[in-house]
Structure formats: C-alpha cells, structure tokens
Amino acid sequence: MSSDTPPDPYDNPVAFGQRVQIYRTRRGMTREQLAGLLGHHPSWVKKVETGAMRMPRLPEILGIAQALRVRRLNDLVGDLGTAQNTELFLGPGHDQLPAVRAALTAFPAGGDRQAPSQAFLRAALDAAWDARHKAPNHRAVIGALLPGLIRDTQLGVRQAETAAERRNALRLKAETYFLAQFFVAYQPDPALLWRVADRGMNAAQESEDPHAVGVAAWLSAQAHRDSGQYDEADDVVQQALRLLEPRLSDAEVEVRAIVGALRAEAALTAAKRRETGAAWGWWERAERVAEELPDGYFHRVTSFGRPVMGAHGVTVAVELRAGGEAVRQAAGSETVIIPSLPRRARHRIEQARAYQLDGQPDVALATLEQAHAVAPETTRYNGYARAIVLEETASRLPERRQRASRLAVDIGLLAA
C-alpha cells in the first residue's frame, strides 16, 4: 500500500480527531472545505484533528458526520460501549437499490429486441415523474420503474435511425438519469450518485437540448455543494446560466423555470459560504423568474415555481445561520402548498432546521412529525432530519427525549 494512502480507522484504535482527519482525507476534502460546511474556522478543524480540544458535543459530532458522509456514528467516534451503531446520513439503503445499481452498471444494453417507441418512453417518464411527486414512498415507486426505463432508453439511443431521433432519444435517456439521481441521492453508494450525475450531463449535452443541459447542471450543482465543493457548484451553475439567460426573453416556460432553479441554486451555495448579500441577491433574481411563470406552474424535476420560493427562503436563512430570519421565512411560507409530496416534506424539514437553529426544539420535532406524515421516505433519508432527531434523543427533558425517540423509531434510526 502506498504511504500516501490514508490508513483504515479500524487497523488500530484511533482517537476521534484522527478519525475525522482520516475520513476527511478519504473524501478529498480540505480543512477549509470541512470548516465551511460546519460554520467554523479551519483552525477549529485543526484543533479537533490534532486533539488540541476535547471531543465536541453531540450536535457538532453529528455535523461532522454529515459533512463527511460517515455512515455509522461508531465509525467516527469509535466504540463507546453504546447502542449508537446507527445508520446516519447516507440513508439505510433502499430495497430497490441493488436492481437500480445493476441496471446502471450493465453497459451497453444488450439484446435484439426492439426498443419501445419514443412516444411510449415519453409517456412512461411522464407517469414516473407524476408518481414521484404523488407517492409518499416515492423511492419505492420509482425504484421499481427505473431498471426498465434505464434499459429501454439506452436501447432507444442505440436504435435511433436519424439525427433528430437520436437527439430526442438522448433527451429521454438524460431525463431517466435525472430521475435516477433522485433515487440514488442519500443512499450508501456515493460513487453511483456521481456516475448517474455524469451520465445525465453527458446525455443532455449530446442531445443539444438547452432545458436538459440546464437540469443536468442543476443536479450536478447539488451534488457538488453537498460534497463541500462550492467552487465547482458555482462553476456549473454559471456555465449553464451563460448558456440559457441570453434566450430568456423568448424561451419556453420550461427553460425559464430552469433558469430560476439555477439562480436559486446559486443562492443556496452563496448561503453555504455565509455570503449574505449574494445569497439574497440570487434568491431575488430567482423569485423574479417565478413571478413571471404561469399561475400554478410547477417544474416536474426541480419543483421550481412560485410556491417553492418560500421554501428556498427558509433554506437560505438557515444556511446563513440566521435563526430569527429563518423562522420568519418559515412562518411566511406556512400557508403555501407545494404540489410535490417529497418536496413538501423537505420544506417541512427545512422549517424544522429553522426552529432548531432558533432554539425551539419542540417545534422542530413537531414539524418533523408533519414531514414524516407527508412523505415518510423523504424524512427517513434526509440527513438533517436524522441529525435533529438523534440530537433530541439525548435531551435532558424526558418528554422531548421520548418524543424524539418515537420519531427515531419511525424513521429507522432506532430499533422498535
């Protein structure tokens, strides 16, 4: 083994700080990047890693685990003789994941059968998106559909006879990968997530369809930002906006919506960096696009539209660590109904983050219970929801601790 290879944390018992450094190095993350994700100075990370400070409190440990995508708490803190060997931020792994992974890794699609018509595939994808937004357990629904869609859209590209047919086939293939990225996100296979994102971008670019390229950029930016790669997230968003914004005045509604969604992504990345002016500036630019969309419009991939802008406002304030503003945004968006059940549940989770940040843990738990009632799988796989629940299971107040423990069982953090 190369001397540059990070050691395995299980080779020998190692201190908490050493484990943090090992996992950070394995993810290719600098101290500055980890500090940015945690809202600390790089010197704080250095003190943690070198043992110059005591092991942080549970909320800080959970933040580190989430930033480093550590699957089990014991992997980070070592064996504390407790029952905390829980699955955390990558999700427990869906039953359909092996079948989806097999379809994604089987290349090229083989067989002599005729690919379904493009009209059939278009209808199948429309039905899949509709099911994703309406099903409380949307991963189970789209996980069952994805293997067939992946094979059929790959076959459709191979059998296209004209340039126009090939471009349309590539659009359908890209959209299938977009759907797959929603399934793969927050599950225990980060490499598969990047493979899906990359293939979606490649198919979109080959299709030469501006809307598909914009959606691929939107998804790629999220993957980069969740990994602490803020420069890369910004770069892909700005490249897509340079392509799409000159066409905005006479663009179709879907292209206008993806421009708004990309601007919202720029706002969230700026908020992660604690750049208050830039974050709200991008949010306002996204809101201007939303206000010009038709009444009731809802983008089926990004969920962008007028109703979702309040949800984005909550997230921007939370990422800026502005508790009071986050709660104000949460209250202001309370009456807005987001059409998609998973997106509505995620908005509830962001509201819960706002209340937790503002020192209202009981309201945060109640809001997470609402999120779980709307879309259980969204709550089960969301790292922020899991972190809040796990933190409150250690509350000093018995009623809050019991409430958090019940929710921890519901979302699969603790055994029943």
CSV table of C-alpha atoms in Angstrom, one decimal:
chain,number,residue,atom,x,y,z
A,1,MET,CA,0.0,0.0,0.0
A,2,SER,CA,1.3,3.5,-0.9
A,3,SER,CA,2.5,5.6,2.0
A,4,ASP,CA,0.1,8.3,0.8
A,5,THR,CA,-2.9,6.1,1.2
A,6,PRO,CA,-5.0,7.1,4.3
A,7,PRO,CA,-5.0,4.3,6.9
A,8,ASP,CA,-8.1,2.3,7.8
A,9,PRO,CA,-9.5,3.6,11.0
A,10,TYR,CA,-10.1,0.0,12.1
A,11,ASP,CA,-6.5,-1.1,11.7
A,12,ASN,CA,-5.7,0.2,15.2
A,13,PRO,CA,-7.8,2.1,17.8
A,14,VAL,CA,-7.5,5.7,17.0
A,15,ALA,CA,-8.7,8.9,18.6
A,16,PHE,CA,-11.7,10.9,17.4
A,17,GLY,CA,-9.6,13.6,15.9
A,18,GLN,CA,-7.6,11.1,13.9
A,19,ARG,CA,-10.7,9.5,12.6
A,20,VAL,CA,-12.0,12.9,11.5
A,21,GLN,CA,-8.8,13.5,9.6
A,22,ILE,CA,-8.8,10.1,8.0
A,23,TYR,CA,-12.4,10.4,6.7
A,24,ARG,CA,-11.8,14.0,5.6
A,25,THR,CA,-8.7,12.9,3.6
A,26,ARG,CA,-10.5,10.0,2.1
A,27,ARG,CA,-13.2,12.3,0.8
A,28,GLY,CA,-10.5,14.6,-0.7
A,29,MET,CA,-11.7,17.5,1.4
A,30,THR,CA,-9.5,20.2,2.8
A,31,ARG,CA,-9.8,21.6,6.3
A,32,GLU,CA,-11.1,24.8,4.8
A,33,GLN,CA,-13.9,22.9,3.0
A,34,LEU,CA,-14.9,21.0,6.1
A,35,ALA,CA,-14.8,24.1,8.2
A,36,GLY,CA,-17.1,25.9,5.7
A,37,LEU,CA,-19.6,23.1,5.9
A,38,LEU,CA,-19.6,23.2,9.7
A,39,GLY,CA,-19.6,27.0,10.0
A,40,HIS,CA,-16.2,27.1,11.8
A,41,HIS,CA,-12.8,28.5,11.1
A,42,PRO,CA,-10.2,26.0,9.7
A,43,SER,CA,-8.2,26.3,12.9
A,44,TRP,CA,-11.2,24.7,14.8
A,45,VAL,CA,-11.0,21.7,12.5
A,46,LYS,CA,-7.2,21.5,13.1
A,47,LYS,CA,-7.7,21.6,16.8
A,48,VAL,CA,-10.3,18.8,16.6
A,49,GLU,CA,-8.0,16.6,14.4
A,50,THR,CA,-4.9,17.2,16.5
A,51,GLY,CA,-6.6,16.6,19.8
A,52,ALA,CA,-5.9,20.2,20.9
A,53,MET,CA,-9.5,20.3,22.1
A,54,ARG,CA,-11.8,17.8,23.7
A,55,MET,CA,-14.3,15.8,21.7
A,56,PRO,CA,-17.1,18.2,20.6
A,57,ARG,CA,-20.6,17.9,21.9
A,58,LEU,CA,-23.1,15.7,20.1
A,59,PRO,CA,-24.5,18.4,17.7
A,60,GLU,CA,-21.0,19.2,16.5
A,61,ILE,CA,-20.2,15.4,16.1
A,62,LEU,CA,-23.4,15.0,14.1
A,63,GLY,CA,-22.4,17.9,11.9
A,64,ILE,CA,-19.0,16.4,11.2
A,65,ALA,CA,-20.5,13.0,10.4
A,66,GLN,CA,-23.0,14.6,8.0
A,67,ALA,CA,-20.3,16.7,6.2
A,68,LEU,CA,-18.0,13.7,5.9
A,69,ARG,CA,-20.9,11.3,4.9
A,70,VAL,CA,-19.9,8.9,7.6
A,71,ARG,CA,-22.5,6.1,7.5
A,72,ARG,CA,-22.4,5.0,11.2
A,73,LEU,CA,-21.7,7.1,14.3
A,74,ASN,CA,-19.4,4.5,15.7
A,75,ASP,CA,-17.2,4.8,12.6
A,76,LEU,CA,-16.4,8.3,13.7
A,77,VAL,CA,-16.4,8.2,17.5
A,78,GLY,CA,-15.2,4.6,18.0
A,79,ASP,CA,-16.7,2.0,20.2
A,80,LEU,CA,-18.2,3.9,23.2
A,81,GLY,CA,-19.9,0.8,24.5
A,82,THR,CA,-23.3,2.1,23.5
A,83,ALA,CA,-26.0,1.2,21.0
A,84,GLN,CA,-25.2,4.1,18.7
A,85,ASN,CA,-24.0,2.0,15.8
A,86,THR,CA,-26.8,3.7,13.8
A,87,GLU,CA,-27.0,4.4,10.1
A,88,LEU,CA,-26.9,8.2,9.7
A,89,PHE,CA,-26.6,10.4,6.7
A,90,LEU,CA,-26.4,8.2,3.6
A,91,GLY,CA,-29.7,6.5,4.4
A,92,PRO,CA,-30.2,2.9,5.1
A,93,GLY,CA,-30.1,1.7,1.5
A,94,HIS,CA,-33.4,1.1,-0.3
A,95,ASP,CA,-34.6,-2.4,-1.1
A,96,GLN,CA,-34.7,-1.4,-4.8
A,97,LEU,CA,-31.1,-0.1,-4.8
A,98,PRO,CA,-29.4,-3.4,-6.0
A,99,ALA,CA,-31.7,-3.6,-9.0
A,100,VAL,CA,-31.2,0.0,-9.9
A,101,ARG,CA,-27.5,-0.3,-9.5
A,102,ALA,CA,-27.4,-3.4,-11.7
A,103,ALA,CA,-29.3,-1.6,-14.5
A,104,LEU,CA,-27.0,1.4,-14.2
A,105,THR,CA,-23.8,-0.6,-14.3
A,106,ALA,CA,-24.9,-3.0,-17.1
A,107,PHE,CA,-23.5,-1.4,-20.3
A,108,PRO,CA,-24.3,-1.4,-23.1
A,109,ALA,CA,-27.9,-2.5,-23.1
A,110,GLY,CA,-27.9,-5.8,-24.9
A,111,GLY,CA,-30.4,-8.0,-26.7
A,112,ASP,CA,-32.0,-7.9,-30.1
A,113,ARG,CA,-35.4,-6.8,-29.1
A,114,GLN,CA,-36.9,-3.6,-30.5
A,115,ALA,CA,-36.8,-0.6,-28.2
A,116,PRO,CA,-40.2,0.9,-27.2
A,117,SER,CA,-41.3,3.8,-29.3
A,118,GLN,CA,-40.2,7.3,-28.2
A,119,ALA,CA,-43.9,8.2,-27.6
A,120,PHE,CA,-44.2,5.2,-25.3
A,121,LEU,CA,-41.0,6.2,-23.4
A,122,ARG,CA,-42.2,9.8,-23.1
A,123,ALA,CA,-45.4,8.6,-21.6
A,124,ALA,CA,-43.6,6.3,-19.2
A,125,LEU,CA,-41.3,9.0,-18.0
A,126,ASP,CA,-44.3,11.4,-17.5
A,127,ALA,CA,-46.0,8.7,-15.4
A,128,ALA,CA,-42.8,8.1,-13.4
A,129,TRP,CA,-42.5,11.8,-12.6
A,130,ASP,CA,-46.1,12.0,-11.7
A,131,ALA,CA,-45.7,9.0,-9.4
A,132,ARG,CA,-42.6,10.5,-7.8
A,133,HIS,CA,-44.5,13.7,-6.8
A,134,LYS,CA,-47.7,12.0,-5.6
A,135,ALA,CA,-46.3,8.9,-3.8
A,136,PRO,CA,-45.5,9.3,-0.1
A,137,ASN,CA,-42.9,6.5,-0.5
A,138,HIS,CA,-41.7,7.7,-3.9
A,139,ARG,CA,-38.4,5.8,-3.8
A,140,ALA,CA,-40.3,2.5,-3.8
A,141,VAL,CA,-42.3,3.6,-6.8
A,142,ILE,CA,-39.5,5.0,-9.0
A,143,GLY,CA,-37.1,2.3,-7.8
A,144,ALA,CA,-39.4,-0.3,-9.4
A,145,LEU,CA,-39.7,1.7,-12.6
A,146,LEU,CA,-36.1,2.7,-13.1
A,147,PRO,CA,-34.4,-0.6,-14.2
A,148,GLY,CA,-36.8,-0.9,-17.2
A,149,LEU,CA,-36.6,2.8,-18.1
A,150,ILE,CA,-32.8,2.7,-18.0
A,151,ARG,CA,-32.5,-0.3,-20.3
A,152,ASP,CA,-35.2,0.9,-22.7
A,153,THR,CA,-33.8,4.5,-23.1
A,154,GLN,CA,-30.3,3.1,-23.6
A,155,LEU,CA,-31.7,0.8,-26.3
A,156,GLY,CA,-33.6,3.7,-27.8
A,157,VAL,CA,-30.4,5.7,-28.3
A,158,ARG,CA,-28.7,2.8,-30.0
A,159,GLN,CA,-31.5,2.1,-32.4
A,160,ALA,CA,-32.2,5.7,-33.4
A,161,GLU,CA,-32.1,6.0,-37.2
A,162,THR,CA,-31.9,9.7,-37.8
A,163,ALA,CA,-30.1,12.6,-36.1
A,164,ALA,CA,-33.4,14.0,-34.9
A,165,GLU,CA,-34.5,10.7,-33.4
A,166,ARG,CA,-31.1,10.3,-31.7
A,167,ARG,CA,-31.3,13.8,-30.1
A,168,ASN,CA,-34.8,13.0,-28.8
A,169,ALA,CA,-33.6,9.6,-27.6
A,170,LEU,CA,-30.8,11.3,-25.7
A,171,ARG,CA,-33.2,13.7,-24.1
A,172,LEU,CA,-35.2,10.7,-22.8
A,173,LYS,CA,-32.1,9.0,-21.6
A,174,ALA,CA,-30.9,12.1,-19.8
A,175,GLU,CA,-34.3,12.5,-18.1
A,176,THR,CA,-34.1,8.9,-17.0
A,177,TYR,CA,-30.8,9.6,-15.3
A,178,PHE,CA,-32.3,12.7,-13.7
A,179,LEU,CA,-35.0,10.5,-12.2
A,180,ALA,CA,-32.3,8.0,-11.1
A,181,GLN,CA,-30.4,10.8,-9.3
A,182,PHE,CA,-33.3,11.5,-7.0
A,183,PHE,CA,-33.4,7.8,-6.2
A,184,VAL,CA,-29.7,7.3,-5.6
A,185,ALA,CA,-29.2,10.5,-3.5
A,186,TYR,CA,-28.6,10.0,0.2
A,187,GLN,CA,-28.1,6.3,-0.2
A,188,PRO,CA,-24.9,4.3,0.7
A,189,ASP,CA,-23.3,4.5,-2.7
A,190,PRO,CA,-21.8,8.0,-3.3
A,191,ALA,CA,-19.8,6.7,-6.3
A,192,LEU,CA,-23.1,5.6,-8.0
A,193,LEU,CA,-24.5,9.1,-7.5
A,194,TRP,CA,-21.6,10.7,-9.3
A,195,ARG,CA,-21.8,8.1,-12.1
A,196,VAL,CA,-25.5,8.9,-12.6
A,197,ALA,CA,-24.9,12.7,-12.5
A,198,ASP,CA,-22.1,12.4,-15.0
A,199,ARG,CA,-24.1,10.2,-17.4
A,200,GLY,CA,-27.1,12.6,-17.2
A,201,MET,CA,-24.9,15.5,-18.1
A,202,ASN,CA,-23.3,13.7,-21.0
A,203,ALA,CA,-26.6,12.6,-22.4
A,204,ALA,CA,-28.0,16.1,-22.0
A,205,GLN,CA,-25.1,17.7,-23.8
A,206,GLU,CA,-25.2,15.2,-26.6
A,207,SER,CA,-28.9,15.9,-27.1
A,208,GLU,CA,-28.1,19.6,-27.6
A,209,ASP,CA,-31.3,20.4,-25.7
A,210,PRO,CA,-30.9,23.6,-23.5
A,211,HIS,CA,-33.5,22.5,-21.0
A,212,ALA,CA,-31.9,19.1,-20.5
A,213,VAL,CA,-28.5,20.8,-20.1
A,214,GLY,CA,-29.9,23.2,-17.5
A,215,VAL,CA,-31.5,20.3,-15.5
A,216,ALA,CA,-28.2,18.4,-15.6
A,217,ALA,CA,-26.4,21.4,-14.3
A,218,TRP,CA,-28.9,21.9,-11.5
A,219,LEU,CA,-28.5,18.3,-10.3
A,220,SER,CA,-24.7,18.5,-10.7
A,221,ALA,CA,-24.5,21.7,-8.6
A,222,GLN,CA,-26.4,20.0,-5.8
A,223,ALA,CA,-24.0,17.0,-5.8
A,224,HIS,CA,-21.0,19.3,-5.7
A,225,ARG,CA,-22.4,21.5,-3.0
A,226,ASP,CA,-23.4,18.6,-0.8
A,227,SER,CA,-19.8,17.5,-1.0
A,228,GLY,CA,-18.5,20.9,0.1
A,229,GLN,CA,-17.2,21.7,-3.5
A,230,TYR,CA,-18.6,25.2,-3.6
A,231,ASP,CA,-16.4,26.5,-6.4
A,232,GLU,CA,-17.4,23.5,-8.6
A,233,ALA,CA,-21.1,24.0,-7.8
A,234,ASP,CA,-20.8,27.7,-8.7
A,235,ASP,CA,-19.0,27.0,-11.9
A,236,VAL,CA,-21.5,24.5,-13.3
A,237,VAL,CA,-24.4,26.9,-12.4
A,238,GLN,CA,-22.7,29.9,-14.0
A,239,GLN,CA,-21.9,28.0,-17.2
A,240,ALA,CA,-25.5,26.9,-17.5
A,241,LEU,CA,-26.8,30.4,-16.9
A,242,ARG,CA,-24.4,31.8,-19.5
A,243,LEU,CA,-25.9,29.3,-22.0
A,244,LEU,CA,-29.6,29.9,-21.0
A,245,GLU,CA,-30.0,33.5,-19.9
A,246,PRO,CA,-29.5,35.1,-23.3
A,247,ARG,CA,-32.5,33.0,-24.5
A,248,LEU,CA,-34.7,34.0,-21.6
A,249,SER,CA,-36.9,36.7,-23.2
A,250,ASP,CA,-38.5,34.3,-25.7
A,251,ALA,CA,-37.7,31.0,-24.1
A,252,GLU,CA,-40.3,28.3,-23.5
A,253,VAL,CA,-41.7,28.1,-19.9
A,254,GLU,CA,-39.5,25.0,-19.0
A,255,VAL,CA,-36.3,26.9,-19.9
A,256,ARG,CA,-37.4,29.9,-17.9
A,257,ALA,CA,-38.2,27.7,-15.0
A,258,ILE,CA,-34.8,26.0,-15.1
A,259,VAL,CA,-33.1,29.4,-15.1
A,260,GLY,CA,-35.0,30.3,-12.0
A,261,ALA,CA,-34.0,27.0,-10.4
A,262,LEU,CA,-30.3,27.6,-11.2
A,263,ARG,CA,-30.5,31.1,-9.7
A,264,ALA,CA,-31.9,29.5,-6.6
A,265,GLU,CA,-29.0,27.1,-6.5
A,266,ALA,CA,-26.6,30.0,-6.7
A,267,ALA,CA,-28.4,31.5,-3.7
A,268,LEU,CA,-28.0,28.3,-1.7
A,269,THR,CA,-24.3,27.9,-2.5
A,270,ALA,CA,-23.7,31.6,-1.5
A,271,ALA,CA,-25.6,31.0,1.7
A,272,LYS,CA,-23.4,27.9,2.5
A,273,ARG,CA,-20.5,30.3,2.2
A,274,ARG,CA,-22.2,32.8,4.6
A,275,GLU,CA,-22.3,35.4,1.8
A,276,THR,CA,-25.5,37.1,2.9
A,277,GLY,CA,-25.8,39.8,0.2
A,278,ALA,CA,-25.0,37.4,-2.7
A,279,ALA,CA,-27.4,34.7,-1.3
A,280,TRP,CA,-30.4,37.0,-1.0
A,281,GLY,CA,-29.5,38.7,-4.3
A,282,TRP,CA,-29.6,35.4,-6.2
A,283,TRP,CA,-32.8,34.5,-4.3
A,284,GLU,CA,-34.5,37.7,-5.5
A,285,ARG,CA,-33.4,37.0,-9.1
A,286,ALA,CA,-34.9,33.6,-8.9
A,287,GLU,CA,-38.1,35.0,-7.4
A,288,ARG,CA,-38.5,37.4,-10.4
A,289,VAL,CA,-38.5,34.4,-12.7
A,290,ALA,CA,-41.0,32.6,-10.5
A,291,GLU,CA,-43.4,35.6,-10.5
A,292,GLU,CA,-43.4,35.6,-14.4
A,293,LEU,CA,-44.3,31.9,-14.7
A,294,PRO,CA,-48.0,30.9,-15.3
A,295,ASP,CA,-50.3,30.5,-12.3
A,296,GLY,CA,-50.0,27.0,-10.9
A,297,TYR,CA,-46.8,26.2,-12.9
A,298,PHE,CA,-44.6,23.5,-11.3
A,299,HIS,CA,-41.4,22.2,-12.9
A,300,ARG,CA,-41.5,18.5,-12.6
A,301,VAL,CA,-37.8,17.9,-12.0
A,302,THR,CA,-36.7,20.9,-9.9
A,303,SER,CA,-40.1,21.6,-8.3
A,304,PHE,CA,-39.4,25.3,-9.2
A,305,GLY,CA,-42.4,27.6,-9.3
A,306,ARG,CA,-44.0,30.3,-7.1
A,307,PRO,CA,-44.9,28.0,-4.2
A,308,VAL,CA,-41.3,26.8,-3.8
A,309,MET,CA,-39.7,30.2,-3.4
A,310,GLY,CA,-40.8,30.4,0.2
A,311,ALA,CA,-39.1,27.1,0.9
A,312,HIS,CA,-35.9,28.4,-0.7
A,313,GLY,CA,-36.1,31.4,1.5
A,314,VAL,CA,-36.2,29.2,4.6
A,315,THR,CA,-33.1,27.3,3.4
A,316,VAL,CA,-31.1,30.4,2.6
A,317,ALA,CA,-31.7,31.8,6.0
A,318,VAL,CA,-30.9,28.5,7.7
A,319,GLU,CA,-27.6,28.2,5.8
A,320,LEU,CA,-26.8,31.8,6.7
A,321,ARG,CA,-27.3,30.7,10.4
A,322,ALA,CA,-29.8,33.5,10.8
A,323,GLY,CA,-32.3,31.8,13.2
A,324,GLY,CA,-34.7,34.7,13.5
A,325,GLU,CA,-34.9,35.3,9.8
A,326,ALA,CA,-35.2,31.5,9.2
A,327,VAL,CA,-38.2,31.3,11.5
A,328,ARG,CA,-39.8,34.4,9.9
A,329,GLN,CA,-39.4,32.8,6.4
A,330,ALA,CA,-40.8,29.5,7.8
A,331,ALA,CA,-43.9,31.3,9.2
A,332,GLY,CA,-44.3,33.3,5.9
A,333,SER,CA,-44.3,30.1,3.9
A,334,GLU,CA,-46.7,28.2,6.2
A,335,THR,CA,-49.8,28.6,4.1
A,336,VAL,CA,-48.1,27.7,0.8
A,337,ILE,CA,-49.0,24.3,-0.7
A,338,ILE,CA,-46.2,22.7,-2.7
A,339,PRO,CA,-47.7,20.2,-5.2
A,340,SER,CA,-45.0,17.6,-4.7
A,341,LEU,CA,-45.3,15.4,-1.6
A,342,PRO,CA,-41.5,14.8,-1.3
A,343,ARG,CA,-40.7,18.5,-1.9
A,344,ARG,CA,-43.4,19.5,0.6
A,345,ALA,CA,-41.9,17.1,3.2
A,346,ARG,CA,-38.4,18.5,2.5
A,347,HIS,CA,-39.8,22.0,3.1
A,348,ARG,CA,-41.1,20.9,6.5
A,349,ILE,CA,-37.6,19.5,7.2
A,350,GLU,CA,-36.1,22.9,6.4
A,351,GLN,CA,-38.6,24.6,8.6
A,352,ALA,CA,-37.6,22.2,11.4
A,353,ARG,CA,-34.0,23.2,10.8
A,354,ALA,CA,-35.0,26.8,11.2
A,355,TYR,CA,-36.8,26.2,14.5
A,356,GLN,CA,-33.9,24.1,15.8
A,357,LEU,CA,-31.5,26.9,14.9
A,358,ASP,CA,-33.7,29.4,16.7
A,359,GLY,CA,-33.7,27.3,19.9
A,360,GLN,CA,-37.2,25.8,19.5
A,361,PRO,CA,-36.5,22.1,19.5
A,362,ASP,CA,-40.1,21.1,20.4
A,363,VAL,CA,-41.5,23.0,17.4
A,364,ALA,CA,-38.7,21.4,15.3
A,365,LEU,CA,-39.8,17.9,16.3
A,366,ALA,CA,-43.4,18.7,15.7
A,367,THR,CA,-42.5,19.9,12.2
A,368,LEU,CA,-40.5,16.8,11.5
A,369,GLU,CA,-43.5,14.7,12.5
A,370,GLN,CA,-45.5,16.6,9.9
A,371,ALA,CA,-42.8,15.9,7.3
A,372,HIS,CA,-42.9,12.2,8.1
A,373,ALA,CA,-46.7,12.2,7.8
A,374,VAL,CA,-46.5,13.8,4.3
A,375,ALA,CA,-43.6,11.6,2.8
A,376,PRO,CA,-42.0,9.1,5.2
A,377,GLU,CA,-39.2,8.2,2.8
A,378,THR,CA,-38.1,11.8,2.4
A,379,THR,CA,-37.7,12.1,6.2
A,380,ARG,CA,-36.1,8.7,6.5
A,381,TYR,CA,-33.4,9.5,4.0
A,382,ASN,CA,-32.8,13.2,5.0
A,383,GLY,CA,-29.6,13.8,7.0
A,384,TYR,CA,-30.8,17.0,8.6
A,385,ALA,CA,-33.9,15.3,9.9
A,386,ARG,CA,-32.0,12.4,11.2
A,387,ALA,CA,-29.5,14.7,12.9
A,388,ILE,CA,-32.2,16.8,14.7
A,389,VAL,CA,-34.0,13.6,15.9
A,390,LEU,CA,-30.8,11.9,17.1
A,391,GLU,CA,-29.7,15.1,18.9
A,392,GLU,CA,-33.0,15.4,20.7
A,393,THR,CA,-33.0,11.7,21.8
A,394,ALA,CA,-30.3,12.9,24.2
A,395,SER,CA,-32.4,15.8,25.5
A,396,ARG,CA,-32.4,16.4,29.3
A,397,LEU,CA,-36.2,16.8,29.2
A,398,PRO,CA,-37.9,13.4,29.4
A,399,GLU,CA,-41.0,14.4,27.3
A,400,ARG,CA,-38.8,15.7,24.5
A,401,ARG,CA,-36.5,12.8,24.7
A,402,GLN,CA,-39.4,10.3,24.4
A,403,ARG,CA,-40.9,12.2,21.5
A,404,ALA,CA,-37.6,12.2,19.6
A,405,SER,CA,-37.2,8.5,20.4
A,406,ARG,CA,-40.6,7.7,18.9
A,407,LEU,CA,-39.7,9.6,15.8
A,408,ALA,CA,-36.3,7.9,15.7
A,409,VAL,CA,-38.0,4.6,15.5
A,410,ASP,CA,-40.4,5.8,12.9
A,411,ILE,CA,-37.6,6.9,10.5
A,412,GLY,CA,-35.5,3.9,11.2
A,413,LEU,CA,-32.7,5.4,13.3
A,414,LEU,CA,-33.5,3.2,16.3
A,415,ALA,CA,-35.0,-0.3,16.5
A,416,ALA,CA,-38.6,-0.6,17.6
